[in-house]
CSV table of N, CA and C in Angstrom, one decimal:
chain,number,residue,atom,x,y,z
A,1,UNK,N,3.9,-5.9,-1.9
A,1,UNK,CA,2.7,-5.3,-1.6
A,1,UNK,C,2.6,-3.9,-2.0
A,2,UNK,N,3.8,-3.0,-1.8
A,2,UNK,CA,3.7,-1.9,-2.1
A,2,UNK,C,2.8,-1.9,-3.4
A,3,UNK,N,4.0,-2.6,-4.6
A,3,UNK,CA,4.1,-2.3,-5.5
A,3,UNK,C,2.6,-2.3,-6.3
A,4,UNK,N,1.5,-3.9,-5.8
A,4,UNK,CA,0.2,-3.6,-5.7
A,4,UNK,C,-0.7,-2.7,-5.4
A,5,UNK,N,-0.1,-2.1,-5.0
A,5,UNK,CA,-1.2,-0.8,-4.3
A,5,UNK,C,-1.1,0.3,-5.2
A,6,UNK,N,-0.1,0.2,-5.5
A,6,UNK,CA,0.2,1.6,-6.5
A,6,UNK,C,-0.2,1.0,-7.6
A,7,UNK,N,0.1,0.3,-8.4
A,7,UNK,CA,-1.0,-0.3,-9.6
A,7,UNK,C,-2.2,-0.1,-9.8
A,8,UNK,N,-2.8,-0.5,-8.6
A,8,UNK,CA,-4.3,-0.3,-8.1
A,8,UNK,C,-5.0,0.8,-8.0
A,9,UNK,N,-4.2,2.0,-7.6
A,9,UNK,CA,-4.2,3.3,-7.6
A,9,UNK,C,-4.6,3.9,-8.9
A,10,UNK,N,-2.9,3.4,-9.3
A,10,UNK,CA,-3.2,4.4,-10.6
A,10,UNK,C,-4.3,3.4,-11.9
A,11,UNK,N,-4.5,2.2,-11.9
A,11,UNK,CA,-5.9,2.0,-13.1
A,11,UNK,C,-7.2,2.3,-12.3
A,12,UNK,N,-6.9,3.0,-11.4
A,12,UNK,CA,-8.1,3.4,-10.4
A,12,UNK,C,-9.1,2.3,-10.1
A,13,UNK,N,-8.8,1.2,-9.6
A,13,UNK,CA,-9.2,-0.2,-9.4
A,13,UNK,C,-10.4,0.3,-8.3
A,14,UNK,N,-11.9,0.0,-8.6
A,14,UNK,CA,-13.2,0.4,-7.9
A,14,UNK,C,-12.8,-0.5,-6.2
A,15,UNK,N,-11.6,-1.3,-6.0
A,15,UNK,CA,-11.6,-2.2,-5.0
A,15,UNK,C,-9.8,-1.8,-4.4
A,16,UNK,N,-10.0,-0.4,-4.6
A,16,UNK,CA,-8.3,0.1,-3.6
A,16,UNK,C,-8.7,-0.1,-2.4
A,17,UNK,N,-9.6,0.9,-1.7
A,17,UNK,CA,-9.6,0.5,-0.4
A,17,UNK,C,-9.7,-1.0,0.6
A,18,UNK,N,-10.2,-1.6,0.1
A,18,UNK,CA,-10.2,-3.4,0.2
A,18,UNK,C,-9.0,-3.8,-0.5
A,19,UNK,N,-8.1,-3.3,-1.1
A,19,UNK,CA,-6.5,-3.6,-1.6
A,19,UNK,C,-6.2,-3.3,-0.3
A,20,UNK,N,-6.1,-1.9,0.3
A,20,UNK,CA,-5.6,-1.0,1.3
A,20,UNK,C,-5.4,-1.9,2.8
A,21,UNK,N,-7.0,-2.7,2.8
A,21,UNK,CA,-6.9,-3.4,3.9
A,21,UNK,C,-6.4,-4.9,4.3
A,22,UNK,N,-6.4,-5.5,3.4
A,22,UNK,CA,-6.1,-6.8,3.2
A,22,UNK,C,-4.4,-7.2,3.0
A,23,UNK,N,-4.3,-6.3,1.6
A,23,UNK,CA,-2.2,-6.3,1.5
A,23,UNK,C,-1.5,-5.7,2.7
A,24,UNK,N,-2.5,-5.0,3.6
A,24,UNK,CA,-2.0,-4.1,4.7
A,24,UNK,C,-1.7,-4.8,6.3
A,25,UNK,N,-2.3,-6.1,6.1
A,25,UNK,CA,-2.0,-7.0,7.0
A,25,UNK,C,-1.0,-7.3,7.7
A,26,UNK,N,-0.4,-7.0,8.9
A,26,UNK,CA,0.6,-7.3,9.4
A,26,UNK,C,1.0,-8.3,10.4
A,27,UNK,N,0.8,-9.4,10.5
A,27,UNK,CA,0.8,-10.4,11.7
A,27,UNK,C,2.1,-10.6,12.2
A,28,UNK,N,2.3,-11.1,13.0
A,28,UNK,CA,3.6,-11.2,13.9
A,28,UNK,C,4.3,-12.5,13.1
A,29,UNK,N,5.4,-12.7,12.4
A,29,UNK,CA,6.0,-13.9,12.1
A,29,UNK,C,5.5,-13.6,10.3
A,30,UNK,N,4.8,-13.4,10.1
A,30,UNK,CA,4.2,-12.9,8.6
A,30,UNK,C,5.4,-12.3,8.0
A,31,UNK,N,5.4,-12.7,6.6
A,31,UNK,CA,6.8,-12.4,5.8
A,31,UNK,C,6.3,-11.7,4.4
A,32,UNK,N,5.3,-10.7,4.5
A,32,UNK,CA,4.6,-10.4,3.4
A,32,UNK,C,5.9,-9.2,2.7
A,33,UNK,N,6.2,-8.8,3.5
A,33,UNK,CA,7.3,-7.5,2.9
A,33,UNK,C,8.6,-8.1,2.6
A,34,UNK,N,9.7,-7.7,2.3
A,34,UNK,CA,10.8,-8.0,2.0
A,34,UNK,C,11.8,-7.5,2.9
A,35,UNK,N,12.8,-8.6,3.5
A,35,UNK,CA,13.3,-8.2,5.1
A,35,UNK,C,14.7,-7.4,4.8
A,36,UNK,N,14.6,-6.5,3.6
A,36,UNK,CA,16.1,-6.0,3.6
A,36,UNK,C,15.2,-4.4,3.7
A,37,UNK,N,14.0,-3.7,3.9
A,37,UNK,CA,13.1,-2.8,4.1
A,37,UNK,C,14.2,-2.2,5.6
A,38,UNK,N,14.1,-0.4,5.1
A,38,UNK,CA,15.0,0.1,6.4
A,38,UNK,C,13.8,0.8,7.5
A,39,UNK,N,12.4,0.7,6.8
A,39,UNK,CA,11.9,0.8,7.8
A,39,UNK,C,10.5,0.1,8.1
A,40,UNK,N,10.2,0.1,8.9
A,40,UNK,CA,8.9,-1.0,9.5
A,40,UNK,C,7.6,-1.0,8.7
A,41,UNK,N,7.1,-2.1,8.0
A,41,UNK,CA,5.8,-1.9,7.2
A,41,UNK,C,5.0,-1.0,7.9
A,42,UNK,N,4.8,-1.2,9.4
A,42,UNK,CA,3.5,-0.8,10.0
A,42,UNK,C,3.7,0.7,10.3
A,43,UNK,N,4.6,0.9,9.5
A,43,UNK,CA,5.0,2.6,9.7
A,43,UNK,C,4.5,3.2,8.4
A,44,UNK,N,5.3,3.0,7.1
A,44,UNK,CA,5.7,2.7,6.0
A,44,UNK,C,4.3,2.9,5.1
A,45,UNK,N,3.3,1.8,5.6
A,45,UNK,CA,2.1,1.1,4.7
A,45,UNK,C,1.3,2.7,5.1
A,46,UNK,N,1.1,2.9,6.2
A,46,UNK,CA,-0.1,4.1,6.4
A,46,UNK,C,0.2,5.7,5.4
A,47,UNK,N,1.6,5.6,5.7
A,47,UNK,CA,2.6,7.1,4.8
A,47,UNK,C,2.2,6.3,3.2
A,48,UNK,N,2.3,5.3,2.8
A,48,UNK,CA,2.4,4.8,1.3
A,48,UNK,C,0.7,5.0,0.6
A,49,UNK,N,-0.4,4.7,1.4
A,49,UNK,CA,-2.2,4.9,1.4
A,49,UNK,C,-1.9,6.1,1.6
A,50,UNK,N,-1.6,7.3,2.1
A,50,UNK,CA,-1.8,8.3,2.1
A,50,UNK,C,-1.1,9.3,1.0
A,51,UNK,N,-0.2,8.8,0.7
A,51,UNK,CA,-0.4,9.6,-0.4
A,51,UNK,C,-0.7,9.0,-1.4
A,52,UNK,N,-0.9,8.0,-1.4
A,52,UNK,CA,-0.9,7.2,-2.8
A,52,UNK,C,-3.0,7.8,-3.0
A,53,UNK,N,-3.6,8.3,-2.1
A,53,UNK,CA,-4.9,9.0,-1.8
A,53,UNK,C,-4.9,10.2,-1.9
A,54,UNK,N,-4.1,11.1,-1.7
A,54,UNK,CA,-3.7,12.2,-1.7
A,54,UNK,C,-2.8,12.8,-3.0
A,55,UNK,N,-1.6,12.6,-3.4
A,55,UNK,CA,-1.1,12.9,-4.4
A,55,UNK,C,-1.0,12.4,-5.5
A,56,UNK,N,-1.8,10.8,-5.4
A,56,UNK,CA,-1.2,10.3,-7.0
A,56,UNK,C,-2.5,10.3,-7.7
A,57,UNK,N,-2.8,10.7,-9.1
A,57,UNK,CA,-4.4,10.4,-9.4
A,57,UNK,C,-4.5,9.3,-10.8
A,58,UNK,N,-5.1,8.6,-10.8
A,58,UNK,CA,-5.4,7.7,-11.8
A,58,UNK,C,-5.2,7.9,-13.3
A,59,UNK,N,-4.2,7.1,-13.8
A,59,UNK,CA,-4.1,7.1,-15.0
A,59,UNK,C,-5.3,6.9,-16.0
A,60,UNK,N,-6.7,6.4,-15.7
A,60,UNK,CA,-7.6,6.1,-16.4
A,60,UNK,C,-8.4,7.1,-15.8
């Protein structure tokens, strides 16, 4: 999912924030991330939108 977002980012996709909310989904038992991660999506995902908003700017 990360790796989506940042794609998204940088072709400056008119539909990031609707990426932002949907790949950002975290349900209990849900296996969207990869379980060898040292730290918690629901930490991780809000630090990764912010900068990815903040410091990275669109290749296009």
């Amino acid at each position: 999912m990360p790796y989506a977002l940042t794609v998204a980012r940088l072709a400056n996709n008119p539909d990031f924030n609707e990426l932002v909310v949907s790949l950002g989904k975290f349900g209990f038992g849900e296996k969207k991330w990869s379980a060898t991660q040292k730290i918690a999506p629901s930490i991780a995902w809000p630090k990764l939108v912010q900068y990815l908003r903040d410091e990275v700017k669109p290749l296009v």
